[in-house]
Coordinates of C-alpha atoms in Angstrom, one line a residue:
M61 CA -10.6 22.8 -15.6
S62 CA -7.4 22.6 -13.5
E63 CA -4.5 20.5 -14.7
I64 CA -4.4 17.0 -13.4
T65 CA -1.3 16.1 -11.4
Y66 CA -0.2 12.9 -9.8
Y67 CA 2.2 11.4 -7.3
D68 CA 3.8 8.0 -6.7
S69 CA 4.0 6.9 -3.0
H70 CA 6.4 4.0 -3.6
A71 CA 9.1 3.9 -6.3
H72 CA 12.5 2.3 -6.3
I73 CA 13.9 4.8 -8.9
L74 CA 17.5 4.1 -7.8
S75 CA 17.2 0.4 -8.7
E76 CA 19.8 -0.9 -11.1
E77 CA 17.0 -1.4 -13.7
Y78 CA 17.2 2.4 -14.4
D79 CA 21.0 2.8 -14.5
N80 CA 21.0 3.3 -18.2
D81 CA 18.2 5.8 -18.6
R82 CA 17.3 7.1 -15.1
E83 CA 17.3 10.8 -16.0
A84 CA 15.4 10.3 -19.2
M85 CA 12.8 8.2 -17.3
L86 CA 12.4 11.0 -14.7
E87 CA 12.0 13.6 -17.4
T88 CA 9.2 11.5 -18.8
C89 CA 7.6 11.5 -15.4
K90 CA 7.7 15.2 -15.3
E91 CA 6.1 15.5 -18.7
K92 CA 3.2 13.2 -17.5
K93 CA 2.7 15.4 -14.4
I94 CA 4.0 13.0 -11.8
D95 CA 4.8 15.9 -9.5
R96 CA 5.7 14.1 -6.3
M97 CA 7.5 10.8 -5.7
M98 CA 8.6 8.8 -2.7
I99 CA 12.0 7.3 -3.3
I100 CA 12.2 4.0 -1.5
T101 CA 15.7 3.1 -0.2
L102 CA 16.6 -0.2 1.4
E103 CA 20.3 0.4 2.1
N104 CA 22.1 3.3 3.8
E105 CA 24.2 4.1 0.8
E106 CA 21.2 4.1 -1.5
C107 CA 19.5 6.6 0.9
R108 CA 22.4 9.0 0.6
K109 CA 21.9 9.1 -3.1
A110 CA 18.2 9.7 -2.7
I111 CA 18.8 12.5 -0.3
E112 CA 20.7 14.4 -3.1
Y113 CA 17.6 14.2 -5.3
A114 CA 15.4 15.5 -2.4
R115 CA 17.8 18.4 -1.7
N116 CA 17.9 19.5 -5.4
E117 CA 14.1 19.3 -5.8
K118 CA 12.5 19.5 -2.3
Q119 CA 8.9 19.6 -3.4
R120 CA 9.2 16.8 -5.9
Y121 CA 11.1 14.1 -4.1
Q122 CA 10.5 12.5 -0.7
V123 CA 12.8 9.8 0.7
S124 CA 12.0 6.8 2.8
L125 CA 14.6 4.5 4.4
G126 CA 14.0 1.0 5.7
I127 CA 15.5 -2.3 6.5
F128 CA 13.6 -4.9 4.4
P129 CA 12.4 -8.0 6.3
L130 CA 14.6 -10.3 4.2
D131 CA 17.7 -8.3 5.1
V132 CA 17.4 -8.3 8.9
E133 CA 20.2 -10.8 9.4
K134 CA 22.7 -8.5 7.7
V135 CA 22.2 -5.7 10.2
D136 CA 25.0 -5.2 12.8
D137 CA 25.3 -2.5 15.5
A138 CA 27.4 -0.2 13.3
Y139 CA 24.9 -0.4 10.4
W140 CA 22.0 0.2 12.7
Q141 CA 23.6 3.4 14.2
E142 CA 24.3 4.7 10.7
F143 CA 20.7 3.9 9.8
V144 CA 19.4 5.8 12.7
E145 CA 21.5 8.9 11.9
L146 CA 20.2 8.9 8.3
A147 CA 16.6 8.3 9.4
K148 CA 16.9 11.5 11.5
M149 CA 17.6 13.7 8.4
D150 CA 14.9 16.1 7.3
E151 CA 14.9 14.7 3.7
V152 CA 14.0 11.3 5.0
V153 CA 10.3 11.7 5.6
A154 CA 9.3 8.1 6.3
I155 CA 10.7 4.8 7.6
G156 CA 10.2 2.0 5.1
E157 CA 9.6 -0.3 3.5
I158 CA 9.6 -2.4 6.6
G159 CA 7.5 -5.3 7.7
L160 CA 7.1 -9.0 7.3
D161 CA 7.7 -11.4 4.4
Y162 CA 6.7 -15.0 5.0
Y163 CA 6.5 -15.8 1.3
W164 CA 10.2 -16.1 1.0
E165 CA 11.0 -16.9 4.6
K166 CA 9.6 -20.2 6.0
D167 CA 12.0 -20.6 9.0
E168 CA 10.2 -19.7 12.3
E169 CA 13.3 -18.3 14.0
K170 CA 14.0 -16.0 11.1
R171 CA 10.4 -14.9 11.0
K172 CA 10.8 -14.0 14.7
L173 CA 13.8 -11.9 13.7
Q174 CA 11.7 -10.1 11.1
K175 CA 9.1 -9.3 13.8
E176 CA 11.7 -7.9 16.1
M177 CA 13.3 -5.7 13.5
F178 CA 9.8 -4.5 12.3
I179 CA 9.0 -3.4 15.9
K180 CA 12.4 -1.8 16.4
Q181 CA 11.9 0.3 13.3
I182 CA 8.3 1.2 14.2
E183 CA 9.5 2.4 17.6
L184 CA 12.3 4.5 15.9
A185 CA 9.7 6.0 13.5
K186 CA 7.5 7.0 16.5
E187 CA 10.5 8.6 18.2
L188 CA 11.2 10.6 15.1
N189 CA 7.5 11.4 14.4
K190 CA 7.7 9.9 10.9
P191 CA 5.3 7.5 9.2
I192 CA 6.1 4.0 8.3
L193 CA 5.7 2.2 4.9
V194 CA 4.8 -1.4 5.5
H195 CA 5.6 -4.4 3.4
S196 CA 3.4 -7.5 4.2
R197 CA 3.6 -10.7 2.1
D198 CA 1.8 -13.8 3.3
A199 CA 1.9 -12.3 6.8
I200 CA -1.2 -10.1 7.0
Q201 CA -2.5 -11.3 10.4
D202 CA 0.9 -10.9 12.2
T203 CA 1.3 -7.5 10.5
Y204 CA -2.1 -6.4 11.8
E205 CA -1.4 -7.6 15.3
I206 CA 1.9 -5.7 15.4
L207 CA 0.5 -2.5 14.0
K208 CA -2.4 -2.6 16.4
E209 CA -0.1 -3.1 19.4
H210 CA 2.5 -0.6 18.2
K211 CA 0.1 1.8 16.7
T212 CA 1.6 4.7 14.7
K213 CA 1.2 6.7 11.5
G214 CA 1.8 4.9 8.2
L215 CA 0.6 3.0 5.2
L216 CA 0.5 -0.5 3.9
H217 CA 2.3 -0.6 0.6
C218 CA 0.9 -2.8 -2.2
F219 CA -1.9 -3.8 0.1
P220 CA -2.4 -7.5 -0.3
G221 CA -5.4 -8.2 1.9
S222 CA -9.2 -8.5 1.6
L223 CA -11.7 -5.7 2.0
E224 CA -12.4 -7.0 5.5
M225 CA -8.8 -6.6 6.4
A226 CA -8.6 -3.3 4.7
N227 CA -11.4 -2.0 6.9
E228 CA -9.6 -3.2 10.0
F229 CA -6.4 -1.4 9.0
T230 CA -8.2 1.9 8.1
K231 CA -10.0 1.8 11.5
L232 CA -6.6 1.9 13.1
G233 CA -5.8 5.0 10.9
Y234 CA -3.5 3.3 8.4
Y235 CA -3.5 4.3 4.7
L236 CA -3.6 1.7 2.0
A237 CA -1.5 2.1 -1.1
I238 CA -2.6 0.3 -4.3
G239 CA -0.7 -0.1 -7.5
G240 CA -0.8 -2.0 -10.8
P241 CA -2.6 -5.1 -9.5
C242 CA -6.0 -3.2 -9.4
T243 CA -5.7 -3.0 -13.2
F244 CA -5.2 -6.8 -13.7
K245 CA -8.2 -8.8 -14.9
N246 CA -8.1 -11.4 -12.1
A247 CA -7.1 -9.1 -9.2
R248 CA -10.4 -9.6 -7.3
H249 CA -9.1 -8.5 -3.9
A250 CA -7.4 -5.3 -5.1
K251 CA -10.5 -4.2 -7.1
D252 CA -12.8 -4.9 -4.2
V253 CA -10.6 -2.9 -1.8
V254 CA -10.4 0.1 -4.2
T255 CA -14.1 0.0 -4.9
N256 CA -15.4 -0.3 -1.3
M257 CA -12.8 0.9 1.2
D258 CA -12.9 4.3 3.0
L259 CA -11.7 6.6 0.2
R260 CA -10.0 8.9 2.6
Y261 CA -7.3 6.3 3.2
L262 CA -6.6 5.3 -0.4
L263 CA -3.1 6.1 -1.9
V264 CA -1.6 5.2 -5.2
E265 CA 1.8 3.7 -6.0
T266 CA 3.7 1.9 -8.7
D267 CA 6.3 -0.1 -6.8
S268 CA 8.5 0.6 -9.7
P269 CA 10.3 -1.2 -11.4
Y270 CA 7.8 -4.0 -10.5
M271 CA 4.2 -4.7 -11.3
A272 CA 3.5 -2.6 -14.3
P273 CA -0.2 -1.9 -14.8
E274 CA -2.4 -2.8 -17.8
P275 CA -1.9 -1.9 -20.7
V276 CA 1.9 -2.0 -20.2
R277 CA 2.0 -5.2 -18.0
G278 CA 5.1 -7.2 -18.5
T279 CA 7.4 -4.3 -19.1
R280 CA 9.6 -2.4 -16.7
N281 CA 7.4 -0.2 -14.5
D282 CA 8.1 3.4 -13.7
P283 CA 6.2 6.3 -12.1
S284 CA 5.0 7.6 -15.4
N285 CA 2.5 4.8 -15.4
I286 CA 0.6 6.2 -12.5
P287 CA -2.2 7.7 -14.7
Y288 CA -3.2 4.2 -15.8
I289 CA -3.7 3.2 -12.2
V290 CA -5.6 6.3 -11.2
Q291 CA -7.8 6.0 -14.2
K292 CA -8.7 2.4 -13.1
M293 CA -9.4 3.6 -9.6
A294 CA -11.7 6.3 -11.0
D295 CA -13.5 3.7 -13.1
L296 CA -14.0 1.3 -10.2
R297 CA -15.3 4.1 -8.0
E298 CA -17.4 5.6 -10.8
M299 CA -15.7 8.9 -10.4
S300 CA -14.1 11.3 -13.0
L301 CA -10.3 11.1 -13.4
E302 CA -10.1 14.7 -12.2
D303 CA -12.0 13.9 -8.9
M304 CA -10.0 10.8 -8.2
A305 CA -6.7 12.5 -8.8
K306 CA -7.7 15.4 -6.6
T307 CA -8.8 13.0 -3.8
L308 CA -5.6 11.0 -4.0
N309 CA -3.5 14.1 -3.9
E310 CA -5.3 15.4 -0.8
N311 CA -4.8 12.0 0.9
Y312 CA -1.1 12.0 0.1
S313 CA -0.6 15.5 1.4
R314 CA -2.5 14.6 4.6
F315 CA -0.4 11.5 5.0
L316 CA 2.9 13.4 4.6
K317 CA 1.8 16.0 7.1
G318 CA 0.8 13.3 9.6
E319 CA -2.7 14.8 10.0
E320 CA -5.3 12.5 11.5
L321 CA -8.9 12.2 10.1

């Protein structure tokens, strides 16, 4: 039997929550066979730090850079030009997390700004031939309409929608990343999506340091908790852990290469 390995498609490992023990945490991830990790960065300076990780361990670390929807008003021309230059770098393999967040933003004019920046970053990603990592909170219909009109490669991070919406996104070719919520007792939508969606488009993530899975829910999350999530996915699909991990690894490799099904 071959050794089971894992990845984390969405981890904020440069978050201040890890400042006191980051290297020890990453060593634990290695011990638990989390062999690949997408470092999510939401600021230009943070991205530079992540690039150093990727340069030191090219196979292990991938980097994504995005302007988060709640930060769009902070972006001036100088910041955008710096953002574009960083996004062009080889170590930056994806643009994200980007998207729409209506949970925290109720003002219609500011929601319009979110849409404009979302589209602007999608178009940049298309120019650079890099996938996007999409954040959508209380905005699934607008997210769908934008992704349908500005179709590109990418995934929906921490997919929040129903199975019906999941099927609509996968028809467009988008992957769906699911994390800790599929392990929660009352997470009906997440479990339904994992159980019934097109398995070829399923990815796994932690969204560390947030949303730790059962049985460590309520603690600081980190990528070493991925095996709990993959085991739950395997249980929901009535698959072995080995087969689920293998499928998820194949999906992630295909996603990173930009290969279409």
